[in-house]
Structure formats: C-alpha cells, structure tokens
Coordinates of N, CA, C and O in Angstrom, one line a residue:
M347 N -30.2 46.2 44.6 CA -29.1 45.5 43.7 C -28.6 44.2 44.0 O -28.9 43.4 45.5
S348 N -28.8 43.4 43.0 CA -28.6 42.0 43.1 C -27.1 41.5 43.6 O -26.4 42.0 43.2
R349 N -26.8 40.3 44.3 CA -25.8 39.5 44.9 C -24.9 39.0 43.1 O -25.9 38.5 42.2
P350 N -23.7 39.1 43.3 CA -23.1 38.5 42.0 C -23.2 37.1 42.1 O -23.4 36.5 43.4
A351 N -23.4 36.5 41.2 CA -23.4 35.0 40.7 C -21.8 34.5 40.5 O -21.5 34.6 39.5
W352 N -21.1 34.3 41.6 CA -19.5 33.7 41.9 C -19.5 32.2 41.3 O -19.9 31.5 41.2
Q353 N -18.5 32.4 40.2 CA -18.0 31.0 39.6 C -16.5 30.8 39.6 O -15.5 31.4 39.6
K354 N -16.6 29.5 40.0 CA -15.2 28.9 40.6 C -14.5 28.7 39.8 O -14.9 28.2 38.4
S355 N -13.1 28.9 39.3 CA -12.3 28.2 38.6 C -12.4 26.8 37.9 O -12.6 26.0 39.2
S356 N -12.5 26.8 36.9 CA -12.6 25.0 36.8 C -11.1 24.4 36.8 O -11.4 23.1 36.8
F357 N -10.3 24.8 37.2 CA -8.7 24.4 37.6 C -9.1 24.3 39.0 O -8.2 23.7 40.0
S358 N -9.9 24.5 40.0 CA -9.8 24.9 41.3 C -10.4 22.9 41.5 O -11.2 22.3 41.0
G359 N -9.2 22.6 42.5 CA -9.7 20.9 43.0 C -10.6 21.2 43.9 O -10.8 21.9 44.9
S360 N -10.9 19.7 44.4 CA -11.8 19.3 45.7 C -10.9 18.8 47.0 O -11.5 19.0 47.6
G361 N -9.8 19.3 46.4 CA -8.8 18.6 47.9 C -8.4 19.5 48.7 O -8.1 19.4 49.8
G362 N -9.1 21.0 48.9 CA -8.7 21.8 50.2 C -7.4 22.5 49.8 O -6.8 22.9 51.3
N363 N -6.4 22.0 49.1 CA -5.5 23.0 48.9 C -5.4 24.2 48.2 O -4.7 24.7 47.7
G364 N -5.5 25.3 49.7 CA -5.8 26.8 49.3 C -7.0 26.9 48.8 O -8.1 26.6 48.2
G365 N -7.3 28.8 48.5 CA -8.3 29.3 48.0 C -7.9 28.9 46.2 O -7.2 28.5 45.6
C366 N -9.4 29.5 45.4 CA -9.2 29.4 44.0 C -9.7 30.8 43.4 O -10.2 31.6 44.4
L367 N -9.8 31.2 42.4 CA -10.1 32.3 41.6 C -11.5 32.1 41.4 O -12.0 30.9 41.3
E368 N -12.5 33.3 41.9 CA -13.9 33.4 41.4 C -14.1 34.4 40.6 O -13.7 35.4 40.7
V369 N -14.8 34.5 39.5 CA -15.5 35.5 39.0 C -16.7 35.7 38.8 O -17.7 35.0 38.7
A370 N -17.3 36.9 38.8 CA -18.8 37.4 38.8 C -18.9 38.8 37.6 O -18.2 39.1 37.7
A371 N -19.8 38.3 36.9 CA -20.2 39.6 35.8 C -20.9 40.8 36.8 O -21.4 40.7 37.7
S372 N -20.5 42.1 36.3 CA -21.1 43.2 36.8 C -21.5 44.0 36.0 O -20.8 44.0 34.8
P373 N -22.3 45.0 35.8 CA -22.8 46.1 34.9 C -21.4 47.0 34.3 O -21.3 47.0 33.6
E374 N -20.7 47.0 35.4 CA -19.1 47.5 34.8 C -18.3 46.9 34.4 O -17.4 47.3 33.6
G375 N -18.2 45.4 34.1 CA -17.2 44.6 34.1 C -17.3 43.6 34.8 O -18.3 42.4 34.7
L376 N -16.1 42.6 35.2 CA -15.9 42.0 35.8 C -15.6 41.8 37.0 O -14.7 42.9 37.4
L377 N -15.9 41.0 38.1 CA -15.2 40.9 39.4 C -14.5 39.5 39.7 O -15.0 38.6 39.3
L378 N -13.5 39.5 40.5 CA -12.6 38.8 41.3 C -12.0 38.8 42.2 O -12.7 40.1 43.0
R379 N -12.0 37.6 42.7 CA -11.8 37.3 44.2 C -11.5 36.0 44.5 O -11.8 35.2 44.0
E380 N -10.7 35.9 45.7 CA -9.7 34.8 45.9 C -10.9 34.1 47.3 O -11.5 35.0 48.1
S381 N -11.3 33.0 46.7 CA -12.1 32.2 47.4 C -11.9 32.2 49.3 O -13.2 32.2 50.0
E382 N -10.7 32.6 49.5 CA -11.0 32.1 50.8 C -10.5 33.4 51.7 O -11.0 33.7 52.7
E383 N -11.1 34.6 51.0 CA -11.1 36.1 51.2 C -12.2 36.8 50.7 O -12.0 37.2 49.6
P384 N -13.5 36.2 50.9 CA -14.2 36.3 49.7 C -14.8 37.9 49.9 O -15.5 38.7 49.0
G385 N -14.4 38.7 51.0 CA -14.6 40.4 51.2 C -13.7 41.2 50.6 O -14.4 42.2 50.6
V386 N -12.8 40.6 50.1 CA -12.0 41.3 49.3 C -11.9 41.1 47.6 O -12.0 40.3 47.2
V387 N -12.7 42.1 47.2 CA -13.1 42.3 45.6 C -12.3 43.3 44.6 O -12.2 44.2 45.0
L388 N -12.1 42.3 43.6 CA -11.2 43.3 42.9 C -12.5 43.4 41.4 O -13.0 42.9 40.9
G389 N -12.7 44.8 41.1 CA -13.4 44.8 39.8 C -12.7 45.5 38.2 O -11.6 46.1 38.8
T390 N -12.8 44.9 37.5 CA -11.9 45.3 36.2 C -13.1 45.4 35.2 O -14.3 44.6 35.0
R391 N -12.5 46.1 33.7 CA -13.0 45.6 32.4 C -13.2 44.0 31.4 O -11.8 43.9 31.9
A392 N -13.6 43.7 31.0 CA -13.5 42.5 30.5 C -12.5 42.5 29.5 O -11.9 41.6 29.1
G393 N -12.6 43.6 28.8 CA -11.2 44.0 28.0 C -10.3 43.7 28.4 O -9.3 43.5 27.7
R394 N -9.6 44.3 29.7 CA -8.3 44.3 30.4 C -8.3 42.6 30.9 O -6.7 42.2 30.7
V395 N -9.2 42.0 31.1 CA -9.0 40.7 31.5 C -8.2 39.9 30.4 O -7.5 39.3 30.5
A396 N -9.3 40.1 29.2 CA -8.8 39.4 28.2 C -7.8 39.8 27.5 O -7.3 38.9 26.6
A397 N -7.2 41.2 27.8 CA -5.9 41.4 27.1 C -4.7 40.7 28.0 O -3.7 40.0 27.1
L398 N -5.1 40.9 29.3 CA -3.9 40.0 30.1 C -3.6 38.5 29.4 O -2.8 38.0 29.5
L399 N -5.0 37.9 29.3 CA -5.0 36.2 29.1 C -4.4 36.0 27.7 O -3.4 35.4 27.6
F400 N -4.5 37.1 27.2 CA -3.6 37.2 25.7 C -2.0 37.3 25.6 O -1.6 36.7 25.0
A401 N -1.8 38.0 26.2 CA -0.2 38.3 26.8 C 0.2 37.3 27.4 O 1.4 36.9 26.9
I402 N -1.0 36.5 28.1 CA -0.1 35.3 29.4 C 0.4 34.1 27.9 O 1.2 33.6 28.3
K403 N -1.2 33.8 27.1 CA -0.7 33.0 26.1 C -0.1 33.0 25.3 O 0.8 32.2 24.5
A404 N 1.0 34.3 25.1 CA 1.7 34.8 23.9 C 2.7 34.6 24.5 O 3.8 34.8 23.5
G405 N 2.8 34.7 25.7 CA 4.3 34.5 26.3 C 5.0 36.1 26.8 O 6.3 36.0 26.6
G406 N 4.2 37.2 26.5 CA 4.5 38.6 26.7 C 4.3 39.0 28.1 O 4.7 40.2 28.2
W407 N 4.3 38.1 29.0 CA 4.0 38.5 30.5 C 4.2 37.8 31.2 O 4.0 36.3 31.1
V408 N 5.2 38.5 32.1 CA 6.0 37.1 33.3 C 5.5 37.8 34.5 O 6.2 39.0 34.7
A409 N 5.3 36.6 35.6 CA 5.0 37.2 36.8 C 6.5 37.2 37.7 O 7.4 36.4 37.3
S410 N 6.7 38.7 38.4 CA 7.5 38.2 39.3 C 7.2 38.7 40.8 O 5.5 38.7 40.9
R411 N 8.1 38.1 41.6 CA 7.0 38.0 42.8 C 8.7 39.1 43.7 O 9.1 39.3 43.4
P412 N 7.4 39.6 44.8 CA 8.2 40.8 45.6 C 9.3 40.2 46.1 O 9.1 39.2 46.7
G413 N 10.1 40.8 46.6 CA 10.9 40.8 46.9 C 11.9 40.4 48.1 O 12.7 40.3 48.5

C-alpha cells in the first residue's frame, strides 16, 4: 500500500501560526488531516467535500462553536 501524497492548503502561511489543512487522494475518496496532528486522519468522499464547499460559498452553511 502506498503512502498518501499530502498537499497543504494554499492558504497556509509560512509564519508558523498554527497548523493547516492537508488533503490527499485515496481509492475511497479524500483524506483530510491537521498538520499539527498528522496521525489523526478523516476520510470522506470527494462529492461530500464538494457539496460542503458549495454550501459554504452559497451562504447556506454556518459554523457553530461548541459551547
């Protein structure tokens, strides 16, 4: 089994102000992880990420903070 080829978000700066989102392709879809915790990986289907991004761009999704 080959290792995922992780790519960092283009919004990641080099200033070291926290982690950033990393994405990799897998046979089942997409893998997501936080660069500061690379051992914790979330797997999902590409279509679900596309739907989330579409909803965010359309203003139909609002993040809530736990609380």
